[in-house]
Amino acid sequence: MSGKYFITTYGCQMNVHDSERIAGILSGMGYEACDSIEQADIAVFNTCCIRENAENHAYGNIGMLKKLKQANRNLIICVGGCMMQQIGKADILHKKFPYVDIIFGTHNLDNLQSLIEKKLAQKKAVIEILECDGSVKEDEAMLRSSYPNAWINITFGCNNFCSYCIVPYVRGRERSRQSSFVIDEAREMVAEGYKEITLLGQNVNSYNNGTDDIKFPELLRRIAAIDGKFRLRFMTSHPKDFSEDLVRAIADNEKICNCVHLPVQSGSDRILKEMNRKYTSGDYLRKVEMLKKYIPSCAITTDIIVGFPGETDEDFEDTMRLVRTVGYDSAFTFVYSRREGTVADRMPDQVPEEVSKERIMRLIDLVNSQTREKSATYIGKTVEILCEDYDDRKGMYLGRDEYGRMAYFASDQNEIGNFLDVKIEDANGISLKGEIVNKR
Ligand code: SAH
Ligand code: SF4
Ligand code: F3S
């Protein structure tokens, strides 16, 4: 088969990595990537449903394809991912957009080749949504597009059932890959020249829970022991399982970045209980203290939800207080979004949108002021940056330091994938600007 494909990805890094798997399948079939959907013979949408706006975004973009399909009858439109895995969503999409050719879910991504072959042989749409069978795929063909970073899945699914969250319903129960396969994949990536490895899971700290294979801190140690210069990162850590052993592994291994994403969600104990997060603000702050004791310079980032059902002004003030206490390097802030089928969706006292909006603006102001303060401390310092990309608009290269802070700098040669010492001259909100003083 030959032709061109274009993949549009929504949602989290796991979806971004799933799209690398989709690219692997399509290129294995003989298709080539192209730069715009207008040139494509196969257009794939890998969707997300974490919040309502993620779904609206996908609906909007798929809706705009009608014209393209009319102009090119042979275009195959595929829609997959978390949004399609929700009960009844595939049928809704099929009715709304009958010109979509293939609809698949999160558990049958590996069947994409056969679904495409089936569609080429028949006129009507191919819809296949499967239940999670609990299996774990190893050694899958990927076509990575995130050099110098390589994403590596270590767990799939989630068992936590935070009351607001749709992920456990669309990604199935938590299961871990075998450590030997994960370590081999990391070794292969380093040998291929990747400079950063990011281990992925909804809760990496529970890696291999319930099995006799090695646990997460040991997995980190073994990957960090691979020869070569590279950075090791991971996401996400659930605070309830964030352990001293893990912190020691980070502290003892230079390759593991001193940067931890530790989503708190709320600073109110009452709300945390309603969210089913299984820790109190006190538990969380003790873990942060422990982390700062071992690694005083460690960057800490977080996710926070505003306007969870029943959140009062006082609950929100508890969140603001916790944010002031921790002093985050950066934080993702979200207005609570009702997700059908979750426990929180059935709770009374849904918070009016205006109230949530007012709260989130105040929270964003606080978080931004913390981020700006941290940025200002960089001025005059020289930091090691891994160059990741080139920004056409700015005409500059960009990369991050081990703490995850973005820096821009100029160079007259391709620096992507290089470690560089950059002297920071300017700090503009979250990003830094500097000059290369040494190449490694
Ligand atoms: N497994 C990860 C994150 C998964 S989703 C973890 O537990 O940390 C990423 C973030 O989206 C969550 O941390 C949460 O802050 C946010 N989120 C999840 N469901 C949401 C909802 N219904 N409304 C608003 N934000 C939500
Ligand atoms: Fe969702 Fe909670 Fe699982 Fe994260 S840990 S994916 S927030 S249920
Ligand atoms: Fe990720 Fe969205 Fe699915 S955040 S796991 S792509 S619902």
CSV table of C-alpha atoms and ligand atoms in Angstrom, one decimal:
chain,number,residue,atom,x,y,z
A,1,MET,CA,0.0,0.0,0.0
A,2,SER,CA,1.2,3.5,-0.6
A,3,GLY,CA,-0.1,7.0,0.2
A,4,LYS,CA,0.3,9.6,2.9
A,5,TYR,CA,-1.0,9.9,6.4
A,6,PHE,CA,-1.6,12.7,8.9
A,7,ILE,CA,-2.2,12.2,12.6
A,8,THR,CA,-3.9,14.7,14.9
A,9,THR,CA,-3.4,14.0,18.6
A,10,TYR,CA,-5.3,15.4,21.6
A,11,GLY,CA,-4.6,14.9,25.3
A,12,CYS,CA,-1.8,13.6,27.3
A,13,GLN,CA,1.7,12.2,26.6
A,14,MET,CA,0.3,8.7,26.6
A,15,ASN,CA,-1.8,9.7,23.6
A,16,VAL,CA,1.2,11.4,22.0
A,17,HIS,CA,3.1,8.1,22.4
A,18,ASP,CA,0.1,6.1,21.1
A,19,SER,CA,0.2,8.2,18.0
A,20,GLU,CA,3.8,7.1,17.6
A,21,ARG,CA,2.5,3.6,17.6
A,22,ILE,CA,-0.2,4.5,15.1
A,23,ALA,CA,2.6,6.0,12.9
A,24,GLY,CA,4.5,2.8,13.3
A,25,ILE,CA,1.6,0.7,12.1
A,26,LEU,CA,0.9,3.0,9.1
A,27,SER,CA,4.5,3.2,8.0
A,28,GLY,CA,4.7,-0.6,8.3
A,29,MET,CA,1.9,-0.7,5.8
A,30,GLY,CA,3.8,1.5,3.4
A,31,TYR,CA,2.2,4.9,4.1
A,32,GLU,CA,4.4,8.0,4.6
A,33,ALA,CA,3.8,10.9,6.9
A,34,CYS,CA,2.9,14.3,5.4
A,35,ASP,CA,2.8,17.9,6.6
A,36,SER,CA,-0.9,18.7,6.3
A,37,ILE,CA,-4.2,17.0,6.4
A,38,GLU,CA,-5.0,18.3,2.9
A,39,GLN,CA,-2.4,16.1,1.4
A,40,ALA,CA,-3.4,13.0,3.3
A,41,ASP,CA,-4.9,9.7,2.1
A,42,ILE,CA,-5.4,8.6,5.7
A,43,ALA,CA,-6.3,11.1,8.4
A,44,VAL,CA,-6.2,9.8,12.0
A,45,PHE,CA,-7.6,11.6,15.0
A,46,ASN,CA,-6.4,10.3,18.3
A,47,THR,CA,-8.9,11.8,20.8
A,48,CYS,CA,-9.0,12.6,24.5
A,49,CYS,CA,-12.0,13.0,26.8
A,50,ILE,CA,-10.4,14.2,30.1
A,51,ARG,CA,-12.4,17.4,30.0
A,52,GLU,CA,-15.3,18.6,27.9
A,53,ASN,CA,-13.3,21.1,25.9
A,54,ALA,CA,-11.0,18.3,24.7
A,55,GLU,CA,-14.0,16.6,23.2
A,56,ASN,CA,-15.4,19.8,21.7
A,57,HIS,CA,-12.1,20.5,20.0
A,58,ALA,CA,-12.1,17.0,18.4
A,59,TYR,CA,-15.7,17.4,17.3
A,60,GLY,CA,-14.9,20.8,15.7
A,61,ASN,CA,-11.9,19.5,13.8
A,62,ILE,CA,-13.6,16.3,12.6
A,63,GLY,CA,-16.6,18.4,11.5
A,64,MET,CA,-14.4,20.5,9.3
A,65,LEU,CA,-13.4,17.4,7.3
A,66,LYS,CA,-16.6,17.1,5.4
A,67,LYS,CA,-15.4,19.4,2.6
A,68,LEU,CA,-12.1,17.6,2.4
A,69,LYS,CA,-13.9,14.3,2.1
A,70,GLN,CA,-16.2,15.6,-0.6
A,71,ALA,CA,-13.1,16.8,-2.5
A,72,ASN,CA,-11.2,13.5,-2.1
A,73,ARG,CA,-13.6,10.5,-2.0
A,74,ASN,CA,-10.6,8.2,-1.3
A,75,LEU,CA,-9.6,9.9,1.9
A,76,ILE,CA,-9.9,7.5,4.8
A,77,ILE,CA,-10.8,9.2,8.1
A,78,CYS,CA,-10.1,7.3,11.3
A,79,VAL,CA,-11.1,8.4,14.8
A,80,GLY,CA,-9.7,6.6,17.8
A,81,GLY,CA,-8.5,7.1,21.3
A,82,CYS,CA,-10.1,7.7,24.7
A,83,MET,CA,-13.1,9.7,23.6
A,84,MET,CA,-14.3,6.8,21.4
A,85,GLN,CA,-13.8,4.3,24.2
A,86,GLN,CA,-16.6,5.9,26.2
A,87,ILE,CA,-19.8,3.9,26.2
A,88,GLY,CA,-22.0,5.1,23.3
A,89,LYS,CA,-19.6,7.7,21.9
A,90,ALA,CA,-18.7,5.7,18.8
A,91,ASP,CA,-22.4,5.6,17.8
A,92,ILE,CA,-22.8,9.3,18.5
A,93,LEU,CA,-19.8,10.1,16.3
A,94,HIS,CA,-21.0,7.8,13.5
A,95,LYS,CA,-24.4,9.5,13.5
A,96,LYS,CA,-23.0,13.0,13.7
A,97,PHE,CA,-20.3,12.5,11.1
A,98,PRO,CA,-21.3,9.6,8.8
A,99,TYR,CA,-18.3,10.3,6.5
A,100,VAL,CA,-15.9,9.0,9.2
A,101,ASP,CA,-14.6,5.7,7.9
A,102,ILE,CA,-13.1,3.9,10.8
A,103,ILE,CA,-13.8,4.3,14.6
A,104,PHE,CA,-11.6,2.4,17.1
A,105,GLY,CA,-10.9,2.7,20.8
A,106,THR,CA,-7.9,2.5,23.1
A,107,HIS,CA,-7.8,-1.3,23.4
A,108,ASN,CA,-7.6,-2.2,19.7
A,109,LEU,CA,-5.1,0.3,18.4
A,110,ASP,CA,-3.0,-2.6,17.3
A,111,ASN,CA,-5.8,-3.8,15.0
A,112,LEU,CA,-5.6,-0.6,12.9
A,113,GLN,CA,-4.0,-2.3,9.9
A,114,SER,CA,-6.8,-4.9,9.7
A,115,LEU,CA,-9.5,-2.2,10.2
A,116,ILE,CA,-8.0,-0.2,7.3
A,117,GLU,CA,-7.9,-3.3,5.1
A,118,LYS,CA,-11.5,-4.1,6.0
A,119,LYS,CA,-12.5,-0.5,5.1
A,120,LEU,CA,-10.7,-0.7,1.8
A,121,ALA,CA,-12.8,-3.8,0.9
A,122,GLN,CA,-16.2,-2.4,2.0
A,123,LYS,CA,-18.2,0.8,1.5
A,124,LYS,CA,-19.8,1.2,5.0
A,125,ALA,CA,-17.9,2.5,8.0
A,126,VAL,CA,-15.9,0.1,10.2
A,127,ILE,CA,-16.6,0.5,13.9
A,128,GLU,CA,-14.7,-1.6,16.5
A,129,ILE,CA,-14.6,-0.8,20.2
A,130,LEU,CA,-13.3,-3.5,22.5
A,131,GLU,CA,-13.3,-4.1,26.2
A,132,CYS,CA,-9.9,-4.1,27.9
A,133,ASP,CA,-8.6,-7.7,28.0
A,134,GLY,CA,-5.8,-6.9,30.5
A,135,SER,CA,-3.0,-7.9,28.1
A,136,VAL,CA,0.2,-5.9,27.9
A,137,LYS,CA,1.9,-5.5,24.6
A,138,GLU,CA,5.7,-5.5,24.5
A,139,ASP,CA,8.1,-4.8,21.6
A,140,GLU,CA,5.7,-2.8,19.5
A,141,ALA,CA,6.8,-1.0,16.3
A,142,MET,CA,6.9,2.7,16.9
A,143,LEU,CA,7.7,5.6,14.7
A,144,ARG,CA,9.0,8.1,17.2
A,145,SER,CA,8.7,11.8,16.4
A,146,SER,CA,9.9,13.4,19.6
A,147,TYR,CA,13.7,13.2,19.2
A,148,PRO,CA,15.8,13.9,21.4
A,149,ASN,CA,13.2,12.5,23.9
A,150,ALA,CA,11.9,9.0,23.8
A,151,TRP,CA,8.6,8.2,25.6
A,152,ILE,CA,8.5,4.7,27.1
A,153,ASN,CA,5.3,3.2,28.5
A,154,ILE,CA,5.7,1.4,31.8
A,155,THR,CA,2.1,1.0,32.9
A,156,PHE,CA,-1.2,1.2,31.2
A,157,GLY,CA,-4.6,2.0,32.7
A,158,CYS,CA,-5.4,3.2,36.2
A,159,ASN,CA,-6.9,1.7,39.3
A,160,ASN,CA,-7.4,4.8,41.3
A,161,PHE,CA,-10.8,6.0,40.3
A,162,CYS,CA,-10.4,9.6,41.4
A,163,SER,CA,-14.1,10.6,41.5
A,164,TYR,CA,-13.8,13.3,38.8
A,165,CYS,CA,-11.7,11.2,36.3
A,166,ILE,CA,-12.7,9.3,33.2
A,167,VAL,CA,-9.3,7.7,32.6
A,168,PRO,CA,-10.0,4.4,34.5
A,169,TYR,CA,-13.1,3.9,32.4
A,170,VAL,CA,-11.4,4.5,29.0
A,171,ARG,CA,-8.0,3.0,29.7
A,172,GLY,CA,-8.9,-0.1,31.7
A,173,ARG,CA,-7.3,-1.5,34.9
A,174,GLU,CA,-3.7,-0.8,35.7
A,175,ARG,CA,-1.1,-3.2,34.2
A,176,SER,CA,2.7,-3.0,34.0
A,177,ARG,CA,5.1,-4.0,31.3
A,178,GLN,CA,7.9,-6.4,32.3
A,179,SER,CA,11.0,-4.6,33.5
A,180,SER,CA,13.3,-6.6,31.2
A,181,PHE,CA,11.4,-5.2,28.1
A,182,VAL,CA,11.4,-1.7,29.5
A,183,ILE,CA,15.1,-1.7,30.3
A,184,ASP,CA,15.9,-3.2,26.9
A,185,GLU,CA,13.9,-0.5,25.2
A,186,ALA,CA,15.6,2.2,27.1
A,187,ARG,CA,19.0,0.8,26.2
A,188,GLU,CA,18.0,0.7,22.6
A,189,MET,CA,16.9,4.3,22.7
A,190,VAL,CA,20.2,5.5,24.2
A,191,ALA,CA,22.1,3.4,21.6
A,192,GLU,CA,20.1,5.1,18.9
A,193,GLY,CA,21.1,8.5,20.2
A,194,TYR,CA,18.1,9.6,22.2
A,195,LYS,CA,19.2,12.0,25.0
A,196,GLU,CA,16.2,11.9,27.2
A,197,ILE,CA,14.0,9.1,28.3
A,198,THR,CA,10.6,9.7,29.9
A,199,LEU,CA,8.8,6.8,31.5
A,200,LEU,CA,5.0,7.0,31.2
A,201,GLY,CA,2.2,5.8,33.4
A,202,GLN,CA,-0.9,7.3,35.1
A,203,ASN,CA,0.7,6.4,38.4
A,204,VAL,CA,4.3,5.3,37.8
A,205,ASN,CA,4.8,4.7,41.6
A,206,SER,CA,2.6,1.7,41.5
A,207,TYR,CA,4.6,0.1,38.7
A,208,ASN,CA,4.5,-3.7,39.1
A,209,ASN,CA,2.3,-3.6,42.2
A,210,GLY,CA,1.1,-7.1,42.8
A,211,THR,CA,3.8,-8.8,40.7
A,212,ASP,CA,7.2,-10.2,41.8
A,213,ASP,CA,9.0,-8.1,39.2
A,214,ILE,CA,11.1,-5.0,40.3
A,215,LYS,CA,9.3,-1.9,41.6
A,216,PHE,CA,9.6,1.6,40.3
A,217,PRO,CA,12.6,3.0,42.2
A,218,GLU,CA,14.7,-0.1,41.2
A,219,LEU,CA,13.5,0.3,37.6
A,220,LEU,CA,14.8,3.9,37.6
A,221,ARG,CA,18.1,2.8,39.1
A,222,ARG,CA,18.6,0.2,36.4
A,223,ILE,CA,17.8,2.5,33.6
A,224,ALA,CA,20.0,5.2,35.1
A,225,ALA,CA,22.9,2.7,35.1
A,226,ILE,CA,22.8,2.4,31.3
A,227,ASP,CA,26.0,3.8,29.8
A,228,GLY,CA,25.9,7.1,28.0
A,229,LYS,CA,24.9,10.7,28.6
A,230,PHE,CA,21.1,11.1,28.8
A,231,ARG,CA,18.4,12.4,31.1
A,232,LEU,CA,15.7,10.2,32.8
A,233,ARG,CA,12.3,11.6,33.6
A,234,PHE,CA,9.0,10.1,34.5
A,235,MET,CA,5.3,11.0,34.9
A,236,THR,CA,3.0,10.9,36.7
A,237,SER,CA,3.5,10.3,40.4
A,238,HIS,CA,0.5,9.9,42.6
A,239,PRO,CA,1.2,11.5,46.0
A,240,LYS,CA,-0.3,8.5,47.9
A,241,ASP,CA,2.5,6.2,46.6
A,242,PHE,CA,5.3,8.7,46.5
A,243,SER,CA,8.0,7.0,48.6
A,244,GLU,CA,11.3,7.8,50.3
A,245,ASP,CA,12.9,5.0,48.3
A,246,LEU,CA,11.9,6.8,45.1
A,247,VAL,CA,13.3,10.1,46.4
A,248,ARG,CA,16.6,8.3,47.3
A,249,ALA,CA,16.7,6.9,43.8
A,250,ILE,CA,16.3,10.4,42.3
A,251,ALA,CA,18.9,11.9,44.7
A,252,ASP,CA,21.5,9.2,44.1
A,253,ASN,CA,21.4,9.1,40.3
A,254,GLU,CA,22.7,12.1,38.4
A,255,LYS,CA,20.8,11.1,35.2
A,256,ILE,CA,17.4,11.2,36.9
A,257,CYS,CA,16.2,14.8,36.7
A,258,ASN,CA,15.6,16.7,39.9
A,259,CYS,CA,12.1,17.5,38.8
A,260,VAL,CA,8.9,15.8,40.1
A,261,HIS,CA,5.4,16.3,38.9
A,262,LEU,CA,3.2,15.7,41.9
A,263,PRO,CA,-0.4,16.5,41.2
A,264,VAL,CA,-2.2,17.7,44.4
A,265,GLN,CA,-5.6,18.5,42.8
A,266,SER,CA,-6.8,20.4,45.9
A,267,GLY,CA,-5.6,21.8,49.2
A,268,SER,CA,-8.8,21.1,51.1
A,269,ASP,CA,-9.0,17.8,53.0
A,270,ARG,CA,-12.7,17.6,52.6
A,271,ILE,CA,-12.4,18.0,48.8
A,272,LEU,CA,-9.5,15.6,48.6
A,273,LYS,CA,-11.7,13.0,50.4
A,274,GLU,CA,-14.6,13.6,48.0
A,275,MET,CA,-12.1,13.3,45.1
A,276,ASN,CA,-11.0,9.9,46.4
A,277,ARG,CA,-7.3,10.9,46.3
A,278,LYS,CA,-6.5,8.9,49.5
A,279,TYR,CA,-4.2,11.6,51.1
A,280,THR,CA,-4.7,14.7,53.1
A,281,SER,CA,-3.0,18.1,52.5
A,282,GLY,CA,-0.9,17.3,55.6
A,283,ASP,CA,0.2,13.9,54.0
A,284,TYR,CA,1.1,15.8,50.8
A,285,LEU,CA,3.1,18.5,52.5
A,286,ARG,CA,5.0,15.9,54.5
A,287,LYS,CA,6.0,14.2,51.2
A,288,VAL,CA,7.1,17.6,49.8
A,289,GLU,CA,9.2,18.2,52.9
A,290,MET,CA,10.8,14.8,52.6
A,291,LEU,CA,11.6,15.5,48.9
A,292,LYS,CA,13.1,18.9,49.7
A,293,LYS,CA,15.1,17.4,52.6
A,294,TYR,CA,16.9,15.0,50.2
A,295,ILE,CA,17.0,17.3,47.1
A,296,PRO,CA,16.7,20.9,48.2
A,297,SER,CA,16.8,22.2,44.7
A,298,CYS,CA,14.2,19.8,43.3
A,299,ALA,CA,11.6,21.4,41.0
A,300,ILE,CA,8.1,20.5,41.9
A,301,THR,CA,5.2,20.9,39.5
A,302,THR,CA,1.5,20.0,40.0
A,303,ASP,CA,-2.0,19.8,38.6
A,304,ILE,CA,-4.9,21.5,40.4
A,305,ILE,CA,-8.7,21.3,39.8
A,306,VAL,CA,-10.9,24.3,40.7
A,307,GLY,CA,-14.6,24.1,41.2
A,308,PHE,CA,-15.0,20.4,42.2
A,309,PRO,CA,-18.6,19.8,43.3
A,310,GLY,CA,-19.2,21.3,46.7
A,311,GLU,CA,-16.0,23.4,46.7
A,312,THR,CA,-16.6,26.4,49.0
A,313,ASP,CA,-14.6,29.7,49.2
A,314,GLU,CA,-12.9,28.2,52.2
A,315,ASP,CA,-11.9,25.0,50.4
A,316,PHE,CA,-10.5,27.1,47.6
A,317,GLU,CA,-8.5,29.3,50.1
A,318,ASP,CA,-7.0,26.0,51.4
A,319,THR,CA,-5.8,25.3,47.9
A,320,MET,CA,-4.3,28.8,47.6
A,321,ARG,CA,-2.6,28.3,51.0
A,322,LEU,CA,-1.1,25.0,50.0
A,323,VAL,CA,0.2,26.5,46.7
A,324,ARG,CA,1.9,29.3,48.7
A,325,THR,CA,3.4,26.8,51.1
A,326,VAL,CA,4.9,24.5,48.4
A,327,GLY,CA,6.1,27.2,46.0
A,328,TYR,CA,5.6,25.3,42.7
A,329,ASP,CA,7.9,25.7,39.8
A,330,SER,CA,4.8,25.5,37.6
A,331,ALA,CA,1.3,24.2,37.8
A,332,PHE,CA,-1.4,23.1,35.4
A,333,THR,CA,-4.7,24.5,36.5
A,334,PHE,CA,-8.1,23.2,35.3
A,335,VAL,CA,-11.7,24.1,35.8
A,336,TYR,CA,-13.6,20.9,36.9
A,337,SER,CA,-15.4,19.4,34.0
A,338,ARG,CA,-18.3,16.9,34.5
A,339,ARG,CA,-17.6,13.5,33.0
A,340,GLU,CA,-20.5,11.2,32.5
A,341,GLY,CA,-20.2,7.9,34.4
A,342,THR,CA,-17.9,9.3,37.1
A,343,VAL,CA,-18.9,9.4,40.7
A,344,ALA,CA,-18.4,13.2,40.9
A,345,ASP,CA,-20.9,13.7,38.1
A,346,ARG,CA,-23.6,12.4,40.4
A,347,MET,CA,-22.6,14.7,43.3
A,348,PRO,CA,-25.0,17.6,44.2
A,349,ASP,CA,-23.7,21.2,44.5
A,350,GLN,CA,-22.0,21.5,41.1
A,351,VAL,CA,-20.1,24.8,41.3
A,352,PRO,CA,-21.4,27.5,38.9
A,353,GLU,CA,-19.0,28.3,36.1
A,354,GLU,CA,-18.6,32.0,37.0
A,355,VAL,CA,-17.4,31.0,40.5
A,356,SER,CA,-14.9,28.5,39.1
A,357,LYS,CA,-13.7,31.0,36.5
A,358,GLU,CA,-13.1,33.7,39.2
A,359,ARG,CA,-11.3,31.2,41.4
A,360,ILE,CA,-9.1,29.9,38.6
A,361,MET,CA,-8.0,33.4,37.6
A,362,ARG,CA,-6.8,34.0,41.1
A,363,LEU,CA,-5.0,30.7,41.2
A,364,ILE,CA,-3.3,31.3,37.9
A,365,ASP,CA,-2.1,34.7,39.1
A,366,LEU,CA,-0.6,33.1,42.1
A,367,VAL,CA,1.0,30.2,40.2
A,368,ASN,CA,2.4,32.7,37.6
A,369,SER,CA,3.9,34.9,40.2
A,370,GLN,CA,5.7,31.9,41.7
A,371,THR,CA,7.0,30.8,38.3
A,372,ARG,CA,8.2,34.3,37.5
A,373,GLU,CA,10.0,34.5,40.9
A,374,LYS,CA,11.8,31.2,40.1
A,375,SER,CA,12.7,32.4,36.6
A,376,ALA,CA,14.2,35.6,38.0
A,377,THR,CA,16.7,33.5,40.1
A,378,TYR,CA,18.1,32.2,36.8
A,379,ILE,CA,19.5,35.5,35.5
A,380,GLY,CA,23.3,35.4,35.4
A,381,LYS,CA,23.5,31.7,35.9
A,382,THR,CA,24.8,29.1,33.5
A,383,VAL,CA,22.6,26.0,33.1
A,384,GLU,CA,22.9,22.8,31.0
A,385,ILE,CA,20.2,22.8,28.4
A,386,LEU,CA,19.2,19.9,26.2
A,387,CYS,CA,18.3,21.4,22.8
A,388,GLU,CA,14.9,20.1,21.7
A,389,ASP,CA,13.6,22.2,18.9
A,390,TYR,CA,13.8,25.3,16.7
A,391,ASP,CA,11.2,28.0,17.0
A,392,ASP,CA,10.6,29.5,13.5
A,393,ARG,CA,8.7,32.4,14.8
A,394,LYS,CA,11.5,33.5,17.3
A,395,GLY,CA,14.3,32.3,15.0
A,396,MET,CA,15.9,30.6,18.0
A,397,TYR,CA,16.6,27.1,19.4
A,398,LEU,CA,14.9,26.0,22.6
A,399,GLY,CA,15.5,23.4,25.2
A,400,ARG,CA,15.1,22.6,28.9
A,401,ASP,CA,17.3,22.3,31.9
A,402,GLU,CA,17.0,19.3,34.2
A,403,TYR,CA,14.3,21.2,36.2
A,404,GLY,CA,12.2,21.4,33.1
A,405,ARG,CA,12.7,25.2,32.6
A,406,MET,CA,12.5,26.2,29.0
A,407,ALA,CA,15.3,28.4,27.6
A,408,TYR,CA,15.8,30.0,24.1
A,409,PHE,CA,19.1,30.7,22.5
A,410,ALA,CA,20.6,31.5,19.1
A,411,SER,CA,23.0,29.3,17.1
A,412,ASP,CA,24.0,29.2,13.5
A,413,GLN,CA,24.1,25.4,13.4
A,414,ASN,CA,21.6,22.6,14.2
A,415,GLU,CA,21.8,22.1,17.9
A,416,ILE,CA,18.8,19.7,18.3
A,417,GLY,CA,19.9,16.8,20.6
A,418,ASN,CA,23.0,18.6,21.9
A,419,PHE,CA,23.7,19.4,25.6
A,420,LEU,CA,24.8,23.0,25.8
A,421,ASP,CA,25.8,25.3,28.6
A,422,VAL,CA,23.6,28.4,28.3
A,423,LYS,CA,24.2,31.6,30.3
A,424,ILE,CA,20.8,33.1,31.1
A,425,GLU,CA,20.4,36.8,30.4
A,426,ASP,CA,16.7,37.3,30.4
A,427,ALA,CA,13.7,35.8,32.1
A,428,ASN,CA,10.3,36.4,30.6
A,429,GLY,CA,7.6,34.7,32.7
A,430,ILE,CA,8.0,31.0,32.4
A,431,SER,CA,10.8,30.9,29.7
A,432,LEU,CA,14.4,32.1,29.8
A,433,LYS,CA,16.7,33.5,27.2
A,434,GLY,CA,20.4,33.2,27.0
A,435,GLU,CA,23.6,32.6,25.1
A,436,ILE,CA,25.6,29.4,24.5
A,437,VAL,CA,28.9,29.6,26.4
A,438,ASN,CA,30.0,26.0,26.0
A,439,LYS,CA,29.1,22.9,23.9
A,440,ARG,CA,29.5,19.4,25.3
B,1,SAH,N1,-2.8,10.2,36.2
B,1,SAH,C1,-2.4,11.5,36.4
B,1,SAH,C2,-3.1,12.6,35.5
B,1,SAH,C3,-4.2,12.3,34.6
B,1,SAH,S1,-5.1,13.5,33.9
B,1,SAH,C4,-2.6,11.9,37.8
B,1,SAH,O1,-3.4,11.3,38.5
B,1,SAH,O2,-2.0,12.8,38.2
B,1,SAH,C5,-4.3,15.0,34.1
B,1,SAH,C6,-5.0,16.0,35.0
B,1,SAH,O3,-6.2,16.3,34.4
B,1,SAH,C7,-5.3,15.5,36.3
B,1,SAH,O4,-4.2,15.5,37.2
B,1,SAH,C8,-6.4,16.5,36.8
B,1,SAH,O5,-5.8,17.6,37.4
B,1,SAH,C9,-7.0,16.9,35.5
B,1,SAH,N2,-8.4,16.3,35.4
B,1,SAH,C10,-8.7,15.0,35.3
B,1,SAH,N3,-10.1,14.9,35.2
B,1,SAH,C11,-10.6,16.1,35.2
B,1,SAH,C12,-11.9,16.7,35.2
B,1,SAH,N4,-13.0,15.9,35.1
B,1,SAH,N5,-12.0,18.0,35.2
B,1,SAH,C13,-10.9,18.8,35.2
B,1,SAH,N6,-9.7,18.4,35.3
B,1,SAH,C14,-9.5,17.0,35.3
B,2,SF4,FE1,-7.4,9.8,36.8
B,2,SF4,FE2,-6.8,9.6,39.3
B,2,SF4,FE3,-6.0,7.7,37.7
B,2,SF4,FE4,-4.8,10.1,37.6
B,2,SF4,S1,-4.8,8.6,39.3
B,2,SF4,S2,-5.6,8.9,35.8
B,2,SF4,S3,-6.5,11.5,38.1
B,2,SF4,S4,-8.1,8.2,38.2
B,3,F3S,FE1,-4.8,11.0,28.2
B,3,F3S,FE2,-7.0,12.2,27.7
B,3,F3S,FE3,-6.9,9.6,27.6
B,3,F3S,S1,-5.6,12.8,29.2
B,3,F3S,S2,-5.4,9.0,29.0
B,3,F3S,S3,-5.8,11.0,26.3
B,3,F3S,S4,-8.6,10.9,28.3
